[in-house]
Tab-separated table of C-alpha atoms in Angstrom:
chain	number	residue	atom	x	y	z
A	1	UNK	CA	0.000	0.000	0.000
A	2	UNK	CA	1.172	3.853	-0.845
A	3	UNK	CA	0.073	5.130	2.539
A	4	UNK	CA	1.701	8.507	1.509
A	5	UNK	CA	-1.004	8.469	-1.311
A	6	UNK	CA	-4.000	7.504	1.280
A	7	UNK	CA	-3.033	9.810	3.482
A	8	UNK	CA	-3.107	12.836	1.076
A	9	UNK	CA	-6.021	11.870	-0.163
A	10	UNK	CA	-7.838	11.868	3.219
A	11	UNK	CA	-5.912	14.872	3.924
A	12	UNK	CA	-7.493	16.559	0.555
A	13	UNK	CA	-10.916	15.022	1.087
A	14	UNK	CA	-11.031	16.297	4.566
A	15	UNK	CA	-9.876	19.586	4.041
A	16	UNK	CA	-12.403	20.303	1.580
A	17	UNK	CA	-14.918	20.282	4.573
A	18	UNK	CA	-17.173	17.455	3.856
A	19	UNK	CA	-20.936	16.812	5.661
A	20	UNK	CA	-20.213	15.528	8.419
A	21	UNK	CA	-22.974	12.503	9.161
A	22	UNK	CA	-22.626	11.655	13.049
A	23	UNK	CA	-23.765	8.289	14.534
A	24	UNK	CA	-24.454	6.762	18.015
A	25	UNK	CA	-20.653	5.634	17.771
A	26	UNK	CA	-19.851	9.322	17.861
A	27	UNK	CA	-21.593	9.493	20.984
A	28	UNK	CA	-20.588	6.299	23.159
A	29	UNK	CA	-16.935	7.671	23.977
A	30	UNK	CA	-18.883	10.534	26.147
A	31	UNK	CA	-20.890	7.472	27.776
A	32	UNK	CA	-24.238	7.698	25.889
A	33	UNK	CA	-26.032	4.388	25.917
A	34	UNK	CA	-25.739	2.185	23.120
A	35	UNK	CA	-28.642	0.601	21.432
A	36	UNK	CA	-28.538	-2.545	23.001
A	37	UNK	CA	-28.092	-1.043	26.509
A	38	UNK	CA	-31.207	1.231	25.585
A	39	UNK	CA	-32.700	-2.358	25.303
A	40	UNK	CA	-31.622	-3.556	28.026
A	41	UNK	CA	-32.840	-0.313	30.138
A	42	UNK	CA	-36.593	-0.698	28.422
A	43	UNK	CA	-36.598	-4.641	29.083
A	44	UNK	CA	-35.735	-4.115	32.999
A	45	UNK	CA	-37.682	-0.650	34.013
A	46	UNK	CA	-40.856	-0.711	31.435
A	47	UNK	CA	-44.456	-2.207	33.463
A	48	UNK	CA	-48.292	-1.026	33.689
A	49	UNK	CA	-50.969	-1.425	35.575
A	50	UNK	CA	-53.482	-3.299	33.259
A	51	UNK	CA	-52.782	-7.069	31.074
A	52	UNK	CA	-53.154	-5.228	28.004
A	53	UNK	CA	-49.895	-3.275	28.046
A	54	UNK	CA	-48.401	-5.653	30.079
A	55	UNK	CA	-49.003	-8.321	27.386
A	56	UNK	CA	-47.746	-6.191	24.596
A	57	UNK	CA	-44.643	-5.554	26.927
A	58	UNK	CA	-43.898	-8.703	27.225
A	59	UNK	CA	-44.273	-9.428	23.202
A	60	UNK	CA	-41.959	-6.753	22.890
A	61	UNK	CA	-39.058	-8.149	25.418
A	62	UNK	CA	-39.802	-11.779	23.584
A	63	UNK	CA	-38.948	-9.961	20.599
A	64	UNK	CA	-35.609	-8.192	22.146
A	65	UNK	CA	-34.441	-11.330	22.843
A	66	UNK	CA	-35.433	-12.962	19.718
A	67	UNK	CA	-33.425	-10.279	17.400
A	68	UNK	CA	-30.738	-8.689	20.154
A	69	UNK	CA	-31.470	-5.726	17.916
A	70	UNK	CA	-33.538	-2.687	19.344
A	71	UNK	CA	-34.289	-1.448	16.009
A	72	UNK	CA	-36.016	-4.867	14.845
A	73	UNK	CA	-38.089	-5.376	17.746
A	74	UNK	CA	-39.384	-2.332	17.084
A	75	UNK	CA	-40.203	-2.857	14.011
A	76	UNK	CA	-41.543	-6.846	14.725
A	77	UNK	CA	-44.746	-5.230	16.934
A	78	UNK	CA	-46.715	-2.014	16.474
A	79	UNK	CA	-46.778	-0.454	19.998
A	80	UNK	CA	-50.228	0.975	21.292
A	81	UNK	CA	-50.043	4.955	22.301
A	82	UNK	CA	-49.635	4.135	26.152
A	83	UNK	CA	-46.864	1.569	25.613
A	84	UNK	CA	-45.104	3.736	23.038
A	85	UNK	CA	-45.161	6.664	25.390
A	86	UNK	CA	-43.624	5.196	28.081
A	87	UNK	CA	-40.777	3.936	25.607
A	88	UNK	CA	-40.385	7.802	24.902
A	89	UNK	CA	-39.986	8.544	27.777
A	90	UNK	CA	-37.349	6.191	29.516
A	91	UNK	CA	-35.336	6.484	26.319
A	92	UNK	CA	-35.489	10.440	26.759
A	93	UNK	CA	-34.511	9.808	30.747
A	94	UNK	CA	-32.151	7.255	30.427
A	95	UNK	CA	-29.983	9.137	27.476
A	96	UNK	CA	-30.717	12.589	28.938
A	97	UNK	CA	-28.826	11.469	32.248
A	98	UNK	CA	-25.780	10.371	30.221
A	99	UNK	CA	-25.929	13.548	27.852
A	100	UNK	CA	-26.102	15.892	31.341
A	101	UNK	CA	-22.563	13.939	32.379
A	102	UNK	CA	-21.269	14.492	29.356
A	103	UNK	CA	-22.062	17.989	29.410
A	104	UNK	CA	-19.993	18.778	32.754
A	105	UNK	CA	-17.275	16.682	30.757
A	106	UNK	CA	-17.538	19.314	28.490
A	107	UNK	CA	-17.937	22.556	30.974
A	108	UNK	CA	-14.940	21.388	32.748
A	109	UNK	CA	-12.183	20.085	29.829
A	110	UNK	CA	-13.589	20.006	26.241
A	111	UNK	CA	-10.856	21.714	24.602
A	112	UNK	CA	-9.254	18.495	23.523
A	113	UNK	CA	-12.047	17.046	22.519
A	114	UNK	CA	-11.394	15.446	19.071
A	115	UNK	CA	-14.986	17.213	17.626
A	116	UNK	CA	-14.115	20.104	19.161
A	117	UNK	CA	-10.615	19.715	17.204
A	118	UNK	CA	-12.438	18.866	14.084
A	119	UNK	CA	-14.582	21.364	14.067
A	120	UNK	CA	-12.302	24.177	14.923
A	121	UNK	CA	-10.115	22.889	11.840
A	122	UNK	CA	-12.851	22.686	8.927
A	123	UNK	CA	-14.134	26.426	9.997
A	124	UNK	CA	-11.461	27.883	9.535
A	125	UNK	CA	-11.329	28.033	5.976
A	126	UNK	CA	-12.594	30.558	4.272
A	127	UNK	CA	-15.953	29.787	4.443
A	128	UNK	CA	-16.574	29.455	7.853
A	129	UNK	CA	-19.560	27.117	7.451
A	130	UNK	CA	-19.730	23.529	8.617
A	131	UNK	CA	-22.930	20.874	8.522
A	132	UNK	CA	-23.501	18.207	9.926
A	133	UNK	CA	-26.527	15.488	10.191
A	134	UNK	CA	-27.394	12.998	12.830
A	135	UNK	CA	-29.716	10.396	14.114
A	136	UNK	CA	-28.487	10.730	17.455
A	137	UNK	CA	-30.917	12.807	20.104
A	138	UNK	CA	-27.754	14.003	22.195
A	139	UNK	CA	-26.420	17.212	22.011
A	140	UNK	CA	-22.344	15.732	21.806
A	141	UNK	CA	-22.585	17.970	18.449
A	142	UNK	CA	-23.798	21.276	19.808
A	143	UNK	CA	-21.571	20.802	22.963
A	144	UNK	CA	-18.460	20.264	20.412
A	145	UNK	CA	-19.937	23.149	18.443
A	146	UNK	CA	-20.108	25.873	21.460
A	147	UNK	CA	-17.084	24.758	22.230
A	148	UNK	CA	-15.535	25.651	18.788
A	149	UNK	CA	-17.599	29.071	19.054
A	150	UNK	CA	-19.379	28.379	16.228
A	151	UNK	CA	-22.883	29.978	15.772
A	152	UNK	CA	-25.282	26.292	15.448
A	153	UNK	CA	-28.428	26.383	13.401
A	154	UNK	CA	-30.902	23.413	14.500
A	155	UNK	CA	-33.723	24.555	12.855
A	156	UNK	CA	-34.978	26.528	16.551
A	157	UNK	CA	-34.373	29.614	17.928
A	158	UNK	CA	-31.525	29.444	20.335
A	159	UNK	CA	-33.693	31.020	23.483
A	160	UNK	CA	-33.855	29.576	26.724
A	161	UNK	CA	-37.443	29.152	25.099
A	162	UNK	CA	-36.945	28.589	21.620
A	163	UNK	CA	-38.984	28.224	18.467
A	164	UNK	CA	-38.811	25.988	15.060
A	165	UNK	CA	-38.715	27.942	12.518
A	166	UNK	CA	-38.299	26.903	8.161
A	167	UNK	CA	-36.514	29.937	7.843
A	168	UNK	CA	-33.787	30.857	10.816
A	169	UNK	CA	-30.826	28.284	8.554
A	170	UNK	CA	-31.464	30.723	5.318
A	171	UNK	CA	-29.956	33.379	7.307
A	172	UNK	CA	-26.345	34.709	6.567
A	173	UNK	CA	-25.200	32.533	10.337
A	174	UNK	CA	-21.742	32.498	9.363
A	175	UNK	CA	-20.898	36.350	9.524
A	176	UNK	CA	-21.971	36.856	12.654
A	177	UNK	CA	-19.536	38.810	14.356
A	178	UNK	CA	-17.994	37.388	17.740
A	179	UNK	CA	-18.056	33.439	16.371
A	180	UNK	CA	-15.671	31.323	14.727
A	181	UNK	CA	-18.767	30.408	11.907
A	182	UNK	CA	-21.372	28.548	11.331
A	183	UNK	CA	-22.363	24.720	11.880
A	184	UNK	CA	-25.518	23.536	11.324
A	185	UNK	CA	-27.102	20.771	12.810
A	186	UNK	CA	-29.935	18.700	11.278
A	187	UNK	CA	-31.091	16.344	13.841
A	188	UNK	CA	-33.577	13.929	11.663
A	189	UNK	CA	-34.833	12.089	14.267
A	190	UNK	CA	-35.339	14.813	17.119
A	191	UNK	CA	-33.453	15.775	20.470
A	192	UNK	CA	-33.277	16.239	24.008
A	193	UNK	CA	-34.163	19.776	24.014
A	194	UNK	CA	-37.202	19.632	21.717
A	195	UNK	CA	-40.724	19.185	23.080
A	196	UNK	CA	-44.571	19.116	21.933
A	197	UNK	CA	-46.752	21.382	23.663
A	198	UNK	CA	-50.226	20.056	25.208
A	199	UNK	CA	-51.164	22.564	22.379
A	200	UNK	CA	-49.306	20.619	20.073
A	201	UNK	CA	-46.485	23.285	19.658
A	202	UNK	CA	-43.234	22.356	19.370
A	203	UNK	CA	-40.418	24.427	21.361
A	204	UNK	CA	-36.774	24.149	22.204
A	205	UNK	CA	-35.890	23.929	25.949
A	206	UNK	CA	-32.553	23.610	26.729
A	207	UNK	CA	-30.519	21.523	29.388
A	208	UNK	CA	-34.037	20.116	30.995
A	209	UNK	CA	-33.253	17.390	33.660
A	210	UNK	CA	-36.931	16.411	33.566
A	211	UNK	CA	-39.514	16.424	31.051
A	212	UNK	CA	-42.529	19.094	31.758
A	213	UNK	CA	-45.758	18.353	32.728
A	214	UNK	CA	-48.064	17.530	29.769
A	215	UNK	CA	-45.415	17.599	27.572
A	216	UNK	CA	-43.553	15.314	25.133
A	217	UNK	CA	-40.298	14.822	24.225
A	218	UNK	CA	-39.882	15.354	20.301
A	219	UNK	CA	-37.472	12.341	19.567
A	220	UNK	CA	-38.467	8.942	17.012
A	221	UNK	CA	-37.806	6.044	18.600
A	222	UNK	CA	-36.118	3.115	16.061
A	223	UNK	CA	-38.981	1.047	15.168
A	224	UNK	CA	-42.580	1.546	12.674
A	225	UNK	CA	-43.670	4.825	14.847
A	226	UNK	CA	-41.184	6.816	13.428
A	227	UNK	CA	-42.745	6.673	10.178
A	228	UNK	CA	-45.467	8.311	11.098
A	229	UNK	CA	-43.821	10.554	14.034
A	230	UNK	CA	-41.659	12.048	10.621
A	231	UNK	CA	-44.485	13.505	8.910
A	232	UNK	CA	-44.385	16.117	11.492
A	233	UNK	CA	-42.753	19.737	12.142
A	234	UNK	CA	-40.074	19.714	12.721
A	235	UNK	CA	-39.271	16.469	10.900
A	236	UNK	CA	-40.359	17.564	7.422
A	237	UNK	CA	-38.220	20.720	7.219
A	238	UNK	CA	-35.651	19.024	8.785
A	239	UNK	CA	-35.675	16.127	6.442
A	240	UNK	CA	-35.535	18.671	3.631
A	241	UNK	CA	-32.771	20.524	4.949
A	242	UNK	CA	-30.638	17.677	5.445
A	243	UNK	CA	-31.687	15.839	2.133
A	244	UNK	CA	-30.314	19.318	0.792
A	245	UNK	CA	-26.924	19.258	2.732
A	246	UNK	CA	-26.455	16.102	1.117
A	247	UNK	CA	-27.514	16.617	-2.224
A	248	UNK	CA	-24.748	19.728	-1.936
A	249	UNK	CA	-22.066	18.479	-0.035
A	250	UNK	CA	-18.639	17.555	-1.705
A	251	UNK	CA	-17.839	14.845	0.018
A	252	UNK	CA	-18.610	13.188	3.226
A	253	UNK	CA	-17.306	11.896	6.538
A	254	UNK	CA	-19.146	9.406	8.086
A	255	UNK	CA	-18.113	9.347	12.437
A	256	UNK	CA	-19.676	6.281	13.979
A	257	UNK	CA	-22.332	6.171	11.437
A	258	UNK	CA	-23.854	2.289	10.715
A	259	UNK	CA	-25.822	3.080	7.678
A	260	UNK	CA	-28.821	1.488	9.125
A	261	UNK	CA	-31.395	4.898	9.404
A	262	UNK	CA	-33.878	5.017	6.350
A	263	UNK	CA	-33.840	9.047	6.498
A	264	UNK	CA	-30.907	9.551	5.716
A	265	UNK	CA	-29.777	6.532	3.698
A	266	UNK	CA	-31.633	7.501	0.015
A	267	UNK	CA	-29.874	10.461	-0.428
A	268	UNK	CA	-27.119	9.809	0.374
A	269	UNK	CA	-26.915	6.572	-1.177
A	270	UNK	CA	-27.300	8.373	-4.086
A	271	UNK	CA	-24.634	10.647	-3.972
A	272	UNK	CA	-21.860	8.331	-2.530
A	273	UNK	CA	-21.955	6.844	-5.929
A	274	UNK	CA	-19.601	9.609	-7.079
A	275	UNK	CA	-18.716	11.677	-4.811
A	276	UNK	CA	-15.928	10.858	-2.099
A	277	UNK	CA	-16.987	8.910	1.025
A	278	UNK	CA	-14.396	8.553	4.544
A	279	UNK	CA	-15.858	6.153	7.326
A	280	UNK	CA	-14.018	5.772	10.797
A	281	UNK	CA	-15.687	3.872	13.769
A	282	UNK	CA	-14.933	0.860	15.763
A	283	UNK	CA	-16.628	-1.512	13.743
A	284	UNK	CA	-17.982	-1.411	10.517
A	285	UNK	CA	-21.403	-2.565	9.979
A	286	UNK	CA	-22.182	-4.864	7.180
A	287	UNK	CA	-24.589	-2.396	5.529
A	288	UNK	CA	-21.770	-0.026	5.553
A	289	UNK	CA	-19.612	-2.781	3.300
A	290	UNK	CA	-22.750	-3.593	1.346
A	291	UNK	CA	-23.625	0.079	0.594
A	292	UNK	CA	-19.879	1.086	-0.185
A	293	UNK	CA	-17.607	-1.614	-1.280
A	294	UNK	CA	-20.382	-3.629	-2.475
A	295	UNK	CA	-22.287	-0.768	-3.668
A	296	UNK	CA	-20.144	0.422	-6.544
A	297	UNK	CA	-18.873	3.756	-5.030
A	298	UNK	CA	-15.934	5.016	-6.838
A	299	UNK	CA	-14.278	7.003	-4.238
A	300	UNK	CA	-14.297	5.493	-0.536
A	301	UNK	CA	-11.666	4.922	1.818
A	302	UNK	CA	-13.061	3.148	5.351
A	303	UNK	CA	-11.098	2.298	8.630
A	304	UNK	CA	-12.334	0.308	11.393
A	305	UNK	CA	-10.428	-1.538	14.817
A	306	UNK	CA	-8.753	-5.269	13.911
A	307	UNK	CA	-7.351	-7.194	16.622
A	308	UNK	CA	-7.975	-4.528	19.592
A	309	UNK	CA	-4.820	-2.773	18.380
A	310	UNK	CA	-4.498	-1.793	15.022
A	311	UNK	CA	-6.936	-0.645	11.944
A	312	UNK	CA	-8.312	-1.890	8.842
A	313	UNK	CA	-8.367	0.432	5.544
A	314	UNK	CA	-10.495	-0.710	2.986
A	315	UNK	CA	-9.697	1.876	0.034
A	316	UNK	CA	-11.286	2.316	-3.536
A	317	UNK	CA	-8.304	3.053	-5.090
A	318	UNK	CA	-5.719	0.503	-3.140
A	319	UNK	CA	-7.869	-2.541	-0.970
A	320	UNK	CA	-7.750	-3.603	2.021
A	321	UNK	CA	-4.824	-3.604	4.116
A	322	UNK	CA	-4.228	-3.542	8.270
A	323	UNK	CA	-1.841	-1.182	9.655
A	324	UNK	CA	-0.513	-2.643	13.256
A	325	UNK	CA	-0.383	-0.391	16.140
A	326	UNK	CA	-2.434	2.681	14.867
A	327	UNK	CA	-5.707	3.510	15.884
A	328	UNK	CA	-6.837	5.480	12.398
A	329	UNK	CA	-10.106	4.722	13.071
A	330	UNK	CA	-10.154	6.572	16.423
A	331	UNK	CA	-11.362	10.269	15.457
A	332	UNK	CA	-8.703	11.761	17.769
A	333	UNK	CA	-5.898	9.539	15.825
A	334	UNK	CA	-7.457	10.283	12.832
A	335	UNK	CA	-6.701	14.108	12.994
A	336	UNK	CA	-3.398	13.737	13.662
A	337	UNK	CA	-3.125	12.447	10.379
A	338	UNK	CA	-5.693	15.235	8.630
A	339	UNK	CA	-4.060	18.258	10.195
């Protein structure tokens, strides 16, 4: 392998400040819950008071254990409002506690944060203007992004009471004086700090350790309600948005990202084809290999842990190969190779 060639080509492909597209393995270094421990949480703390929730419950743990796969179980049983509800809400409680840990993490050393690092490197071209999309409902990206001094854009107002608006993104963000730009931040399947109103309006509250009275946490849970939850504000313009970013973007870096969320896959499916495509996390999923090696994309280069100690690169332009003793696909290493 030319690894002088691979590395100036993620060095040029990086540099060229790609969407960024941020998944749950972005978020598990700062102790967010994986999937399966989401499972895990839902399967020990979730009962009711009455045999019909109880039985669809239990149909619903069967089918845990059946897949070991959150997102499948989910999808095996259509969960009644009550049952569905109470899914919402331990899965907002039980991340929302991690995210609030993470956050001190961040108050009292963030600085070296690799994201932070990242972040602070792709602004400051001449631009100024970095976007990124996630599935997760954590706010690792806006913490990474205040930390930077970046101006975000979620779609909300950033008030201590905020609202969604279609419009705030088209805004000229990235000139505002006394920031170091702009990153936006389309969250497709909702967030900690978003909430529906008892009069169905949907505001922005930040840093909540508890969810109001009569109100509901705006985030999809994996599984068939989220196709009908997305039909929604802010869903729809957020969709759009990040369809857009996609559609636009020159390239992208993928940071924990499994390629296993159907809102963001057709798009960008689409444009992987030609454009170039970088992929670090632990562990590569096999959709990722199916939707990239597999998949006919011309320009690709992914890196994933082999043997607990060094990384695999599988590369369009040279194979696969497994550099010993080098943690590439560890987003801090990573950077020291970008920079």
């Amino acid at each position: 392998m030319d690894f002088d060639a691979l590395l100036k080509q993620l060095q040029d492909w990086t540099n060229k400040v790609p969407l960024i597209i941020l998944g749950s393995g972005g978020s598990v270094p700062f102790g967010l819950p994986s999937m399966w421990r989401l499972g895990e949480y839902l399967k020990s703390t979730l009962s009711f008071d009455n045999d019909i929730d109880n039985t669809q419950l239990e149909a619903f743990k069967k089918s845990l254990d059946e897949f070991q796969d959150l997102e499948k179980a989910l999808l095996s049983i259509q969960l009644n409002d009550n049952v569905l509800k109470a899914v919402i809400k331990a899965t907002w409680e039980l991340i929302s506690e991690a995210d609030l840990i993470a956050y001190e993490q961040f108050v009292l050393n963030s600085k070296e944060v690799p994201l932070v690092i990242l972040m602070k490197h792709l602004l400051s071209t001449t631009n100024r203007k970095l976007s990124i999309v996630t599935t997760n409902y954590d706010r690792i990206a806006e913490y990474s992004a205040s930390t930077a001094e970046a101006f975000i854009c979620t779609g909300y107002a950033q008030n201590y009471i905020g609202h969604f608006s279609d419009n705030i993104h088209t805004n000229a963000l990235s000139n505002i004086k006394g920031y170091s730009g702009q990153v936006n931040i389309w969250k497709v399947h909702g967030s900690l700090d978003w909430f529906e109103t008892s009069n169905k309006e949907n505001v922005h509250l930040p840093l909540r350790k508890d969810i109001p009275q009569d109100y509901k946490p705006l985030i999809v849970t994996p599984g068939l309600s989220k196709y009908a939850e997305t039909h929604n504000e802010p869903y729809r313009t957020i969709f759009a948005q990040a369809d857009n970013e996609i559609q636009n973007a020159n390239g992208y870096l993928c940071i924990g990202y499994g390629f296993n969320d159907v809102h963001v896959q057709p798009k960008l499916i689409q444009q992987i084809k030609t454009k170039p495509i970088i992929v670090i996390t632990k562990e590569l999923t096999p959709k990722t290999k199916e939707t990239i090696i597999d998949g006919g994309c011309k320009n690709y280069i992914l890196m994933e842990e082999s043997n607990g100690k060094d990384t695999k690169i599988y590369s369009s332009s040279q194979g696969e190969h497994i550099i010993e003793d080098v943690s590439y696909w560890n987003l801090a290493e990573y950077l020291k190779r970008i920079q």
